[in-house]
PDB file of C-alpha atoms in Angstrom:
ATOM      1  CA  ASP A   1       4.175  -2.468  20.946  1.00 61.00           C
ATOM      2  CA  GLY A   2       1.166  -2.183  18.628  1.00 69.00           C
ATOM      3  CA  GLY A   3       1.488  -3.204  15.053  1.00 94.00           C
ATOM      4  CA  ILE A   4       1.020  -5.687  12.331  1.00 96.00           C
ATOM      5  CA  THR A   5       2.973  -8.897  12.015  1.00 96.00           C
ATOM      6  CA  GLN A   6       3.270 -11.119   9.018  1.00 96.00           C
ATOM      7  CA  SER A   7       4.956 -14.443   8.979  1.00 91.00           C
ATOM      8  CA  PRO A   8       7.058 -15.859   7.627  1.00 91.00           C
ATOM      9  CA  LYS A   9       9.200 -13.297   5.928  1.00 92.00           C
ATOM     10  CA  TYR A  10      10.236 -15.679   3.233  1.00 94.00           C
ATOM     11  CA  LEU A  11       8.250 -18.697   2.064  1.00 94.00           C
ATOM     12  CA  PHE A  12       8.998 -21.247  -0.583  1.00 94.00           C
ATOM     13  CA  ARG A  13       6.424 -23.712  -1.950  1.00 91.00           C
ATOM     14  CA  LYS A  14       6.230 -26.190  -4.776  1.00 91.00           C
ATOM     15  CA  GLU A  15       3.916 -25.542  -7.637  1.00 90.00           C
ATOM     16  CA  GLY A  16       0.411 -26.965  -7.107  1.00 89.00           C
ATOM     17  CA  GLN A  17       0.509 -26.560  -3.336  1.00 92.00           C
ATOM     18  CA  ASN A  18      -1.764 -24.218  -1.368  1.00 94.00           C
ATOM     19  CA  VAL A  19      -0.046 -21.914   1.073  1.00 95.00           C
ATOM     20  CA  THR A  20      -1.422 -19.693   3.881  1.00 96.00           C
ATOM     21  CA  LEU A  21       0.148 -16.367   4.785  1.00 97.00           C
ATOM     22  CA  SER A  22      -0.408 -15.102   8.302  1.00 97.00           C
ATOM     23  CA  CYS A  23      -1.375 -11.534   9.299  1.00 97.00           C
ATOM     24  CA  GLU A  24      -2.075 -10.400  12.779  1.00 98.00           C
ATOM     25  CA  GLN A  25      -2.725  -6.960  14.246  1.00 98.00           C
ATOM     26  CA  ASN A  26      -3.099  -5.699  17.794  1.00 97.00           C
ATOM     27  CA  LEU A  27      -4.154  -2.187  16.861  1.00 96.00           C
ATOM     28  CA  ASN A  28      -7.862  -2.935  17.393  1.00 96.00           C
ATOM     29  CA  HIS A  29      -8.559  -1.995  13.750  1.00 96.00           C
ATOM     30  CA  ASP A  30     -11.784  -3.074  12.089  1.00 96.00           C
ATOM     31  CA  ALA A  31     -10.519  -3.011   8.495  1.00 96.00           C
ATOM     32  CA  MET A  32      -7.767  -5.278   7.100  1.00 97.00           C
ATOM     33  CA  TYR A  33      -6.321  -5.704   3.590  1.00 97.00           C
ATOM     34  CA  TRP A  34      -4.134  -7.895   1.487  1.00 98.00           C
ATOM     35  CA  TYR A  35      -2.088  -6.570  -1.382  1.00 97.00           C
ATOM     36  CA  ARG A  36       0.247  -8.135  -3.866  1.00 97.00           C
ATOM     37  CA  GLN A  37       3.268  -6.189  -5.003  1.00 95.00           C
ATOM     38  CA  ASP A  38       5.071  -6.911  -8.249  1.00 92.00           C
ATOM     39  CA  PRO A  39       7.894  -4.750  -9.736  1.00 84.00           C
ATOM     40  CA  GLY A  40       6.514  -1.778 -11.683  1.00 81.00           C
ATOM     41  CA  GLN A  41       2.871  -2.530 -10.794  1.00 85.00           C
ATOM     42  CA  GLY A  42       2.515  -0.999  -7.402  1.00 89.00           C
ATOM     43  CA  LEU A  43       0.142  -2.575  -4.922  1.00 94.00           C
ATOM     44  CA  ARG A  44      -2.853  -4.405  -6.153  1.00 95.00           C
ATOM     45  CA  LEU A  45      -5.668  -5.134  -3.814  1.00 95.00           C
ATOM     46  CA  ILE A  46      -6.521  -8.815  -3.408  1.00 97.00           C
ATOM     47  CA  TYR A  47      -9.098  -8.828  -0.552  1.00 98.00           C
ATOM     48  CA  TYR A  48     -10.298  -6.547   2.177  1.00 97.00           C
ATOM     49  CA  SER A  49     -12.463  -6.947   5.271  1.00 97.00           C
ATOM     50  CA  GLN A  50     -14.347  -4.163   7.010  1.00 95.00           C
ATOM     51  CA  ILE A  51     -15.410  -6.232   9.997  1.00 95.00           C
ATOM     52  CA  VAL A  52     -15.183  -9.714  11.465  1.00 95.00           C
ATOM     53  CA  ASN A  53     -16.833 -12.406   9.382  1.00 95.00           C
ATOM     54  CA  ASP A  54     -17.081 -10.153   6.334  1.00 96.00           C
ATOM     55  CA  PHE A  55     -14.676  -9.766   3.453  1.00 97.00           C
ATOM     56  CA  GLN A  56     -14.882  -8.492  -0.123  1.00 97.00           C
ATOM     57  CA  LYS A  57     -12.913  -9.225  -3.287  1.00 97.00           C
ATOM     58  CA  GLY A  58     -10.466  -6.655  -4.456  1.00 96.00           C
ATOM     59  CA  ASP A  59      -9.163  -6.226  -7.963  1.00 94.00           C
ATOM     60  CA  ILE A  60      -7.206  -9.468  -8.280  1.00 96.00           C
ATOM     61  CA  ALA A  61      -8.981 -12.009  -6.081  1.00 97.00           C
ATOM     62  CA  GLU A  62      -8.833 -14.977  -8.430  1.00 96.00           C
ATOM     63  CA  GLY A  63      -6.761 -17.775  -6.991  1.00 96.00           C
ATOM     64  CA  TYR A  64      -6.822 -16.412  -3.488  1.00 97.00           C
ATOM     65  CA  SER A  65      -9.061 -16.929  -0.399  1.00 97.00           C
ATOM     66  CA  VAL A  66      -9.327 -15.332   2.983  1.00 98.00           C
ATOM     67  CA  SER A  67     -11.080 -15.644   6.279  1.00 98.00           C
ATOM     68  CA  ARG A  68     -11.825 -13.193   9.168  1.00 98.00           C
ATOM     69  CA  GLU A  69     -12.892 -15.214  12.138  1.00 97.00           C
ATOM     70  CA  LYS A  70     -11.202 -12.877  14.584  1.00 97.00           C
ATOM     71  CA  LYS A  71     -10.658  -9.148  14.551  1.00 97.00           C
ATOM     72  CA  GLU A  72      -6.952  -9.561  14.983  1.00 97.00           C
ATOM     73  CA  SER A  73      -6.377 -12.078  12.203  1.00 98.00           C
ATOM     74  CA  PHE A  74      -6.785 -12.058   8.400  1.00 98.00           C
ATOM     75  CA  PRO A  75      -4.931 -15.011   6.873  1.00 98.00           C
ATOM     76  CA  LEU A  76      -4.511 -15.246   3.088  1.00 98.00           C
ATOM     77  CA  THR A  77      -4.406 -18.608   1.246  1.00 97.00           C
ATOM     78  CA  VAL A  78      -2.754 -18.679  -2.138  1.00 96.00           C
ATOM     79  CA  THR A  79      -4.299 -21.649  -3.928  1.00 94.00           C
ATOM     80  CA  SER A  80      -2.969 -23.746  -6.784  1.00 90.00           C
ATOM     81  CA  ALA A  81      -5.430 -21.920  -9.015  1.00 89.00           C
ATOM     82  CA  GLN A  82      -3.339 -18.760  -8.876  1.00 90.00           C
ATOM     83  CA  LYS A  83      -1.342 -18.816 -12.038  1.00 89.00           C
ATOM     84  CA  ASN A  84       1.609 -16.654 -10.984  1.00 91.00           C
ATOM     85  CA  PRO A  85       1.844 -16.684  -7.242  1.00 94.00           C
ATOM     86  CA  THR A  86       5.456 -15.626  -6.820  1.00 95.00           C
ATOM     87  CA  ALA A  87       5.325 -12.066  -5.386  1.00 96.00           C
ATOM     88  CA  PHE A  88       5.692  -9.839  -2.332  1.00 95.00           C
ATOM     89  CA  TYR A  89       2.526  -9.925  -0.205  1.00 97.00           C
ATOM     90  CA  LEU A  90       1.594  -7.049   2.117  1.00 96.00           C
ATOM     91  CA  CYS A  91      -1.043  -7.003   4.773  1.00 97.00           C
ATOM     92  CA  ALA A  92      -2.415  -3.741   6.216  1.00 97.00           C
ATOM     93  CA  SER A  93      -5.065  -2.527   8.652  1.00 97.00           C
ATOM     94  CA  SER A  94      -6.908   0.742   9.309  1.00 95.00           C
ATOM     95  CA  ILE A  95      -9.381   1.975  11.857  1.00 94.00           C
ATOM     96  CA  ASP A  96     -12.004   1.696   9.163  1.00 88.00           C
ATOM     97  CA  ARG A  97     -12.225   2.160   5.393  1.00 82.00           C
ATOM     98  CA  TRP A  98     -13.276   5.795   5.450  1.00 81.00           C
ATOM     99  CA  GLY A  99     -10.395   8.147   5.248  1.00 79.00           C
ATOM    100  CA  ASN A 100      -7.980   6.587   7.688  1.00 88.00           C
ATOM    101  CA  GLU A 101      -4.442   5.672   6.809  1.00 93.00           C
ATOM    102  CA  GLN A 102      -3.308   2.076   6.579  1.00 95.00           C
ATOM    103  CA  PHE A 103      -0.711   0.489   8.730  1.00 95.00           C
ATOM    104  CA  PHE A 104       1.429  -2.096   6.893  1.00 95.00           C
ATOM    105  CA  GLY A 105       3.109  -5.289   8.018  1.00 95.00           C
ATOM    106  CA  PRO A 106       6.656  -6.062   6.909  1.00 94.00           C
ATOM    107  CA  GLY A 107       5.500  -8.350   4.098  1.00 94.00           C
ATOM    108  CA  THR A 108       6.027 -11.991   3.033  1.00 96.00           C
ATOM    109  CA  ARG A 109       7.961 -12.874  -0.086  1.00 95.00           C
ATOM    110  CA  LEU A 110       6.489 -15.984  -1.551  1.00 96.00           C
ATOM    111  CA  THR A 111       8.431 -17.970  -4.128  1.00 95.00           C
ATOM    112  CA  VAL A 112       6.832 -20.876  -5.865  1.00 92.00           C
ATOM    113  CA  LEU A 113       9.293 -23.279  -7.411  1.00 88.00           C
TER     114      LEU A 113
ATOM    115  CA  ALA B   1     -14.373   3.701  -9.275  1.00 73.00           C
ATOM    116  CA  GLN B   2     -11.202   5.151  -7.893  1.00 82.00           C
ATOM    117  CA  SER B   3      -7.808   5.015  -9.538  1.00 88.00           C
ATOM    118  CA  VAL B   4      -4.410   6.577  -9.245  1.00 93.00           C
ATOM    119  CA  THR B   5      -1.774   7.469 -11.853  1.00 95.00           C
ATOM    120  CA  GLN B   6       1.753   8.256 -10.891  1.00 96.00           C
ATOM    121  CA  LEU B   7       3.706   9.914 -13.715  1.00 93.00           C
ATOM    122  CA  GLY B   8       7.269   8.695 -13.902  1.00 92.00           C
ATOM    123  CA  SER B   9       8.260   5.235 -12.556  1.00 94.00           C
ATOM    124  CA  HIS B  10      11.806   6.591 -11.853  1.00 96.00           C
ATOM    125  CA  VAL B  11      12.957  10.035 -10.677  1.00 97.00           C
ATOM    126  CA  SER B  12      16.475  10.967 -10.128  1.00 98.00           C
ATOM    127  CA  VAL B  13      17.686  14.140  -8.425  1.00 98.00           C
ATOM    128  CA  SER B  14      20.903  15.470  -6.968  1.00 98.00           C
ATOM    129  CA  GLU B  15      21.277  15.895  -3.261  1.00 98.00           C
ATOM    130  CA  GLY B  16      19.925  19.270  -2.266  1.00 98.00           C
ATOM    131  CA  ALA B  17      17.661  19.564  -5.374  1.00 98.00           C
ATOM    132  CA  LEU B  18      13.897  19.890  -5.368  1.00 98.00           C
ATOM    133  CA  VAL B  19      11.921  16.625  -5.306  1.00 98.00           C
ATOM    134  CA  LEU B  20       8.655  16.506  -7.287  1.00 98.00           C
ATOM    135  CA  LEU B  21       6.660  13.280  -7.582  1.00 98.00           C
ATOM    136  CA  ARG B  22       3.473  13.445  -9.538  1.00 98.00           C
ATOM    137  CA  CYS B  23       0.103  11.896  -8.736  1.00 97.00           C
ATOM    138  CA  ASN B  24      -3.279  12.197 -10.470  1.00 96.00           C
ATOM    139  CA  TYR B  25      -6.358  10.545  -9.166  1.00 93.00           C
ATOM    140  CA  SER B  26      -9.867   9.664 -10.338  1.00 89.00           C
ATOM    141  CA  SER B  27     -12.679   9.487  -7.822  1.00 81.00           C
ATOM    142  CA  SER B  28     -16.385   9.846  -8.049  1.00 73.00           C
ATOM    143  CA  VAL B  29     -16.605  11.025  -4.410  1.00 73.00           C
ATOM    144  CA  PRO B  30     -14.428  13.430  -2.398  1.00 74.00           C
ATOM    145  CA  PRO B  31     -11.168  11.547  -2.277  1.00 82.00           C
ATOM    146  CA  TYR B  32      -9.159  10.290   0.630  1.00 89.00           C
ATOM    147  CA  LEU B  33      -5.605  10.723  -0.612  1.00 93.00           C
ATOM    148  CA  PHE B  34      -2.357   9.527   0.854  1.00 96.00           C
ATOM    149  CA  TRP B  35       1.371   9.315   0.096  1.00 97.00           C
ATOM    150  CA  TYR B  36       3.370   6.366   1.456  1.00 97.00           C
ATOM    151  CA  VAL B  37       7.111   5.531   1.374  1.00 97.00           C
ATOM    152  CA  GLN B  38       8.606   2.102   1.071  1.00 95.00           C
ATOM    153  CA  TYR B  39      12.227   1.185   1.793  1.00 91.00           C
ATOM    154  CA  PRO B  40      13.620  -2.071   0.225  1.00 85.00           C
ATOM    155  CA  ASN B  41      11.944  -5.223   1.416  1.00 80.00           C
ATOM    156  CA  GLN B  42       9.769  -3.456   3.907  1.00 85.00           C
ATOM    157  CA  GLY B  43       6.152  -2.494   4.350  1.00 86.00           C
ATOM    158  CA  LEU B  44       4.860   0.973   3.623  1.00 93.00           C
ATOM    159  CA  GLN B  45       4.898   3.993   5.961  1.00 95.00           C
ATOM    160  CA  LEU B  46       2.562   6.979   5.815  1.00 96.00           C
ATOM    161  CA  LEU B  47       4.141  10.226   4.643  1.00 97.00           C
ATOM    162  CA  LEU B  48       1.066  12.405   4.699  1.00 96.00           C
ATOM    163  CA  LYS B  49      -2.661  12.373   4.022  1.00 94.00           C
ATOM    164  CA  TYR B  50      -5.228  14.817   2.668  1.00 92.00           C
ATOM    165  CA  THR B  51      -7.994  15.528   5.182  1.00 80.00           C
ATOM    166  CA  SER B  52      -9.868  18.416   3.399  1.00 79.00           C
ATOM    167  CA  ALA B  53      -8.901  20.780   6.197  1.00 75.00           C
ATOM    168  CA  ALA B  54      -6.210  22.415   3.988  1.00 82.00           C
ATOM    169  CA  THR B  55      -5.101  21.946   0.404  1.00 89.00           C
ATOM    170  CA  LEU B  56      -1.430  22.088   1.364  1.00 94.00           C
ATOM    171  CA  VAL B  57      -0.556  19.076   3.529  1.00 94.00           C
ATOM    172  CA  LYS B  58       2.661  18.769   5.494  1.00 95.00           C
ATOM    173  CA  GLY B  59       4.072  15.364   6.246  1.00 95.00           C
ATOM    174  CA  ILE B  60       7.091  13.726   7.834  1.00 95.00           C
ATOM    175  CA  ASN B  61      10.754  14.181   6.757  1.00 94.00           C
ATOM    176  CA  GLY B  62      10.061  17.599   5.131  1.00 96.00           C
ATOM    177  CA  PHE B  63       7.629  16.357   2.496  1.00 97.00           C
ATOM    178  CA  GLU B  64       4.446  18.158   1.550  1.00 97.00           C
ATOM    179  CA  ALA B  65       1.701  17.740  -1.033  1.00 97.00           C
ATOM    180  CA  GLU B  66      -0.844  20.077  -2.621  1.00 95.00           C
ATOM    181  CA  PHE B  67      -4.414  19.020  -3.369  1.00 93.00           C
ATOM    182  CA  LYS B  68      -5.667  20.565  -6.605  1.00 93.00           C
ATOM    183  CA  LYS B  69      -9.249  19.564  -7.225  1.00 90.00           C
ATOM    184  CA  SER B  70      -9.394  21.260 -10.700  1.00 90.00           C
ATOM    185  CA  GLU B  71      -6.402  19.267 -11.815  1.00 93.00           C
ATOM    186  CA  THR B  72      -7.312  16.058  -9.820  1.00 93.00           C
ATOM    187  CA  SER B  73      -3.676  16.081  -8.650  1.00 94.00           C
ATOM    188  CA  PHE B  74      -1.903  15.530  -5.378  1.00 96.00           C
ATOM    189  CA  HIS B  75       1.770  15.983  -6.189  1.00 97.00           C
ATOM    190  CA  LEU B  76       4.447  15.399  -3.544  1.00 98.00           C
ATOM    191  CA  THR B  77       7.353  17.786  -3.083  1.00 98.00           C
ATOM    192  CA  LYS B  78      10.399  18.342  -0.882  1.00 98.00           C
ATOM    193  CA  PRO B  79      12.509  21.474  -1.245  1.00 97.00           C
ATOM    194  CA  SER B  80      15.887  19.795  -0.700  1.00 98.00           C
ATOM    195  CA  ALA B  81      16.581  16.078  -1.324  1.00 98.00           C
ATOM    196  CA  HIS B  82      18.655  14.093   1.090  1.00 97.00           C
ATOM    197  CA  MET B  83      20.405  10.792   0.447  1.00 96.00           C
ATOM    198  CA  SER B  84      18.038   9.134   2.930  1.00 95.00           C
ATOM    199  CA  ASP B  85      15.069  10.077   0.730  1.00 96.00           C
ATOM    200  CA  ALA B  86      15.939   7.359  -1.762  1.00 96.00           C
ATOM    201  CA  ALA B  87      13.023   4.896  -1.642  1.00 96.00           C
ATOM    202  CA  GLU B  88       9.858   4.068  -3.522  1.00 97.00           C
ATOM    203  CA  TYR B  89       6.908   6.442  -3.093  1.00 98.00           C
ATOM    204  CA  PHE B  90       3.281   5.493  -3.614  1.00 97.00           C
ATOM    205  CA  CYS B  91       0.239   7.709  -3.948  1.00 96.00           C
ATOM    206  CA  ALA B  92      -3.102   6.238  -2.899  1.00 94.00           C
ATOM    207  CA  VAL B  93      -6.775   7.095  -3.050  1.00 91.00           C
ATOM    208  CA  SER B  94      -8.453   5.097  -0.270  1.00 89.00           C
ATOM    209  CA  GLU B  95      -7.190   1.537  -0.794  1.00 90.00           C
ATOM    210  CA  ARG B  96      -6.156   1.886  -4.463  1.00 91.00           C
ATOM    211  CA  PHE B  97      -2.441   2.545  -5.036  1.00 94.00           C
ATOM    212  CA  GLY B  98      -0.497   3.924  -7.933  1.00 94.00           C
ATOM    213  CA  ALA B  99       2.314   1.959  -9.545  1.00 94.00           C
ATOM    214  CA  GLY B 100       4.930   3.799  -7.495  1.00 96.00           C
ATOM    215  CA  THR B 101       7.848   6.091  -8.246  1.00 97.00           C
ATOM    216  CA  ARG B 102      11.381   5.077  -7.368  1.00 97.00           C
ATOM    217  CA  LEU B 103      13.424   8.071  -6.225  1.00 97.00           C
ATOM    218  CA  THR B 104      17.149   8.041  -6.596  1.00 97.00           C
ATOM    219  CA  VAL B 105      19.286  10.785  -4.965  1.00 97.00           C
ATOM    220  CA  LYS B 106      22.709  11.377  -6.436  1.00 97.00           C
ATOM    221  CA  PRO B 107      25.542  12.755  -4.247  1.00 95.00           C
TER     222      PRO B 107
END
């Protein structure tokens, strides 16, 4: 089955620790995205990548980092610089950025204690 | 810059009643517009998208949306709500999403 996987579904970390969230797709999509979802705020764009080895900051990139070494993979690192990291994180992909719908993973709920 | 405003964070309707979820957008270029649905603790699924082929767009599960350029709106409707429609709905212009509208359906 083609799709997007995110792991783990639930993640707990201590304050001050970096943590990496996994996102893999086998849809052969060029574009990938990371969003943060908080109650009442919808989805806010953290980073996006249009092609391998290229990525751009979204609206709330501070305290996050990404890499795109392979077409299939777009991991997100939540660093200790992110002031309020507890949230639901969603990864998505699309054929490209121009007018094509996004396909979403099931999400990772990160709780920082 | 592109942005999306969804009017009403919560909408409650009775089963069988009309569903209307409002979305206004701002875009400096012809917009790519989408509606997605999210069930609790899951990712989002596409309901429908505007492709410029027609202003009235039909989607899955009986939903449709009308693109009105003069009003910069893309409101989502369904003639008769079903209990299974209870979810959160997001309007998006390209990769920018609105804050979402939670739909509750009363028996």
